Each structure stands twice: as C-alpha cells, then as structure tokens.
C-alpha cells in the first residue's frame, strides 16, 4: 500500500476498496459544496458508485496512466488528489483534486499539490504539470497561484457543470521553473 506522509497532519494513500465507505460518507456530507464545481457528484449516489470509481483508479494505476490518492488530515479522510491527463509525448501531466468542505482553508490541498508536483518533476521526470479550475472557483485557483504556477489562459465553455458550461483557467508549471 502506497502511503506518503507529507507532515504530522497530512498523508496521502493510494485508494483501495476498503476506503469506499469513508469516501462516500465524505462526499455525501459535503454534496452542496462539491456539486458547485464537480460534475460527478450527483451521479455518485451509493457506495457502489464510489467502489466503481476506486476500481477504475486502481486500473489506471496498474496501467501506469495516473493515480488517485486519498488525503487524510489528522487521521480523517479529507479529499482526493491525483494525476490525470498524461501526455507522455511532451511529458505533461495534470493534477485534479477536491476537498470535503470541513477541511477547506487549512492548507491541506496546497501541501498535497506541492508534493505531487515535485513527484511529477523529480520522480516521474515530467516537464510540465497542469491544473485546470473553473474560472469562478477562487479557492481552487488559489492553490496553483500560491505554488507559483503560471496562468496560461482560459478555455471558454471548458466544462459542463450542472447543465451549464463554465470557463476554465489553465495553470502550468514547467520543470525548469519548479524550485
């Protein structure tokens, strides 16, 4: 089992099926918060949906095509962060994440994004890390900005959320810029 301890409060663990109940309860308790920016929340209606997501994540990891880790804060499940959209030709990878509402504002996701960015550059030898956020999701946008990512542009109607298209901001970091 992959486990990475970020500090005394935060650790990452690869998702496994025994996490399904904890993850589903977290989603269920924070639906209104998560629904605003995550299109999958309304289709996650049972623990079996969460198990299906975890199984897909495990297949993704086995295929060496990214992964999802759970984030635990002081022993409590707080959210998920992972690598998605891998382009091996140009050595580019994107990070996606979400936090339960009760854990927002503690610096948890900034620490987790920093660790994954460092891992992408120094272990996986990628050249580029990208983060995409809905344009009005200021809390999510603050994370790449805090880490020094460059705002590269806006994708108009870049995501369909709750039946409405929203613009998305793209942030990028290059290996040579990462300190």
Short mmCIF file of C-alpha atoms in Angstrom, two decimals:
data_model
loop_
_atom_site.label_atom_id
_atom_site.label_comp_id
_atom_site.label_asym_id
_atom_site.label_seq_id
_atom_site.Cartn_x
_atom_site.Cartn_y
_atom_site.Cartn_z
CA UNK A 1 0.00 0.00 0.00
CA UNK A 2 1.42 3.33 -1.07
CA UNK A 3 1.41 5.85 1.74
CA UNK A 4 3.18 9.21 1.70
CA UNK A 5 3.40 11.26 4.87
CA UNK A 6 3.53 14.96 3.97
CA UNK A 7 3.83 16.23 7.54
CA UNK A 8 2.46 15.50 11.03
CA UNK A 9 -1.08 16.32 9.90
CA UNK A 10 -1.39 15.24 6.24
CA UNK A 11 -0.78 11.95 4.46
CA UNK A 12 -1.67 10.51 1.06
CA UNK A 13 -2.73 6.91 0.42
CA UNK A 14 -3.50 5.15 -2.83
CA UNK A 15 -7.21 4.44 -2.90
CA UNK A 16 -8.36 0.94 -2.09
CA UNK A 17 -11.80 -0.62 -1.83
CA UNK A 18 -11.75 -0.56 1.96
CA UNK A 19 -11.76 3.26 1.71
CA UNK A 20 -15.11 3.28 -0.14
CA UNK A 21 -17.38 3.80 2.88
CA UNK A 22 -15.25 6.64 4.25
CA UNK A 23 -15.03 8.36 0.85
CA UNK A 24 -18.74 8.01 0.13
CA UNK A 25 -19.67 9.42 3.55
CA UNK A 26 -17.36 12.37 2.91
CA UNK A 27 -18.96 13.07 -0.47
CA UNK A 28 -22.44 12.64 0.94
CA UNK A 29 -21.77 15.05 3.82
CA UNK A 30 -20.39 17.72 1.51
CA UNK A 31 -22.62 17.41 -1.57
CA UNK A 32 -23.68 21.05 -1.83
CA UNK A 33 -20.08 22.23 -1.53
CA UNK A 34 -18.72 19.69 -4.04
CA UNK A 35 -21.61 19.92 -6.53
CA UNK A 36 -20.78 23.52 -7.38
CA UNK A 37 -17.59 22.55 -9.26
CA UNK A 38 -17.58 18.77 -9.71
CA UNK A 39 -19.82 17.21 -12.36
CA UNK A 40 -19.72 13.67 -10.93
CA UNK A 41 -21.23 14.44 -7.50
CA UNK A 42 -24.89 13.94 -8.47
CA UNK A 43 -24.12 10.60 -10.13
CA UNK A 44 -22.35 9.34 -7.00
CA UNK A 45 -25.45 8.13 -5.20
CA UNK A 46 -24.25 4.97 -3.45
CA UNK A 47 -21.20 3.29 -2.02
CA UNK A 48 -21.14 1.05 -5.10
CA UNK A 49 -20.54 4.18 -7.25
CA UNK A 50 -17.56 5.00 -5.04
CA UNK A 51 -16.29 1.42 -5.27
CA UNK A 52 -16.55 1.63 -9.07
CA UNK A 53 -14.51 4.85 -9.04
CA UNK A 54 -11.85 3.22 -6.85
CA UNK A 55 -11.67 0.17 -9.12
CA UNK A 56 -11.18 2.48 -12.11
CA UNK A 57 -8.47 4.34 -10.24
CA UNK A 58 -6.70 1.07 -9.41
CA UNK A 59 -6.81 0.06 -13.10
CA UNK A 60 -5.42 3.46 -14.06
CA UNK A 61 -2.56 2.97 -11.59
CA UNK A 62 -1.87 -0.60 -12.80
CA UNK A 63 -1.72 0.68 -16.40
CA UNK A 64 0.80 3.36 -15.34
CA UNK A 65 -1.63 6.01 -16.51
CA UNK A 66 -2.00 8.15 -13.39
CA UNK A 67 -3.48 7.54 -9.97
CA UNK A 68 -5.72 8.92 -7.26
CA UNK A 69 -4.76 9.19 -3.63
CA UNK A 70 -6.91 9.85 -0.64
CA UNK A 71 -5.88 12.73 1.58
CA UNK A 72 -6.05 12.16 5.33
CA UNK A 73 -5.84 15.08 7.72
CA UNK A 74 -5.12 14.16 11.34
CA UNK A 75 -6.41 10.67 10.59
CA UNK A 76 -9.66 11.78 8.93
CA UNK A 77 -10.41 11.38 5.24
CA UNK A 78 -10.39 14.89 3.73
CA UNK A 79 -10.44 14.53 -0.05
CA UNK A 80 -8.73 13.18 -3.16
CA UNK A 81 -5.85 14.30 -5.34
CA UNK A 82 -4.41 12.56 -8.36
CA UNK A 83 -2.68 12.61 -11.70
CA UNK A 84 -4.85 12.68 -14.80
CA UNK A 85 -4.49 13.51 -18.50
CA UNK A 86 -0.99 12.18 -19.06
CA UNK A 87 0.72 13.06 -22.34
CA UNK A 88 3.96 11.09 -22.47
CA UNK A 89 4.98 12.56 -25.85
CA UNK A 90 5.50 16.00 -24.34
CA UNK A 91 5.98 14.78 -20.74
CA UNK A 92 2.91 16.62 -19.47
CA UNK A 93 0.56 15.62 -16.66
CA UNK A 94 -2.38 17.26 -14.93
CA UNK A 95 -3.43 17.28 -11.30
CA UNK A 96 -7.07 17.07 -10.20
CA UNK A 97 -8.32 17.41 -6.64
CA UNK A 98 -11.23 18.00 -4.27
CA UNK A 99 -11.66 18.54 -0.54
CA UNK A 100 -14.55 17.95 1.80
CA UNK A 101 -15.95 21.30 2.92
CA UNK A 102 -14.87 20.78 6.52
CA UNK A 103 -11.19 20.71 5.52
CA UNK A 104 -11.03 23.79 3.30
CA UNK A 105 -8.77 26.63 4.41
CA UNK A 106 -6.19 24.56 6.30
CA UNK A 107 -3.51 24.50 3.56
CA UNK A 108 -4.05 20.77 3.04
CA UNK A 109 -4.51 20.88 -0.72
CA UNK A 110 -1.63 23.29 -1.26
CA UNK A 111 0.68 20.85 0.55
CA UNK A 112 -0.69 17.89 -1.41
CA UNK A 113 -0.36 19.70 -4.78
CA UNK A 114 3.20 20.69 -3.93
CA UNK A 115 4.12 17.07 -3.19
CA UNK A 116 2.51 15.77 -6.39
CA UNK A 117 4.14 18.49 -8.48
CA UNK A 118 7.52 17.65 -7.01
CA UNK A 119 6.89 13.95 -7.62
CA UNK A 120 5.91 14.61 -11.26
CA UNK A 121 9.12 16.52 -11.93
CA UNK A 122 11.70 14.72 -9.82
CA UNK A 123 10.50 11.11 -9.78
CA UNK A 124 8.41 10.71 -12.95
CA UNK A 125 10.60 13.16 -14.92
CA UNK A 126 7.73 15.08 -16.49
CA UNK A 127 8.41 18.50 -17.96
CA UNK A 128 5.02 20.09 -17.37
CA UNK A 129 2.31 19.96 -14.70
CA UNK A 130 -1.09 21.48 -15.38
CA UNK A 131 -4.04 22.35 -13.15
CA UNK A 132 -7.44 23.36 -14.52
CA UNK A 133 -10.04 25.18 -12.41
CA UNK A 134 -13.44 26.69 -13.07
CA UNK A 135 -12.88 30.41 -13.53
CA UNK A 136 -15.04 31.41 -10.55
CA UNK A 137 -13.66 28.71 -8.21
CA UNK A 138 -11.36 31.15 -6.44
CA UNK A 139 -10.40 28.78 -3.62
CA UNK A 140 -9.25 26.13 -6.07
CA UNK A 141 -7.47 28.70 -8.23
CA UNK A 142 -5.58 29.99 -5.18
CA UNK A 143 -3.72 26.68 -4.89
CA UNK A 144 -1.73 26.79 -8.16
CA UNK A 145 -1.30 30.55 -7.75
CA UNK A 146 0.15 30.04 -4.25
CA UNK A 147 2.56 27.45 -5.66
CA UNK A 148 3.77 29.78 -8.42
CA UNK A 149 2.00 28.15 -11.37
CA UNK A 150 1.54 30.46 -14.35
CA UNK A 151 -1.97 31.28 -15.52
CA UNK A 152 -1.73 30.37 -19.19
CA UNK A 153 -5.20 31.03 -20.46
CA UNK A 154 -8.91 30.40 -20.30
CA UNK A 155 -10.80 27.62 -22.04
CA UNK A 156 -14.22 29.01 -22.88
CA UNK A 157 -17.03 26.59 -22.00
CA UNK A 158 -14.31 24.23 -20.82
CA UNK A 159 -16.51 22.18 -18.54
CA UNK A 160 -20.16 21.24 -18.20
CA UNK A 161 -21.29 21.71 -14.58
CA UNK A 162 -24.86 21.08 -13.53
CA UNK A 163 -26.16 21.65 -17.04
CA UNK A 164 -24.21 24.87 -17.59
CA UNK A 165 -20.97 25.44 -19.44
CA UNK A 166 -18.29 27.22 -17.44
CA UNK A 167 -14.99 28.73 -18.46
CA UNK A 168 -11.85 27.14 -17.02
CA UNK A 169 -8.49 28.65 -16.19
CA UNK A 170 -5.38 26.65 -17.11
CA UNK A 171 -2.32 26.91 -14.89
CA UNK A 172 1.03 25.44 -15.83
CA UNK A 173 4.36 24.80 -14.19
CA UNK A 174 7.49 23.73 -16.06
CA UNK A 175 10.20 21.61 -14.52
CA UNK A 176 12.79 24.35 -15.00
CA UNK A 177 10.55 26.78 -13.04
CA UNK A 178 9.95 24.48 -10.07
CA UNK A 179 12.14 25.35 -7.13
#
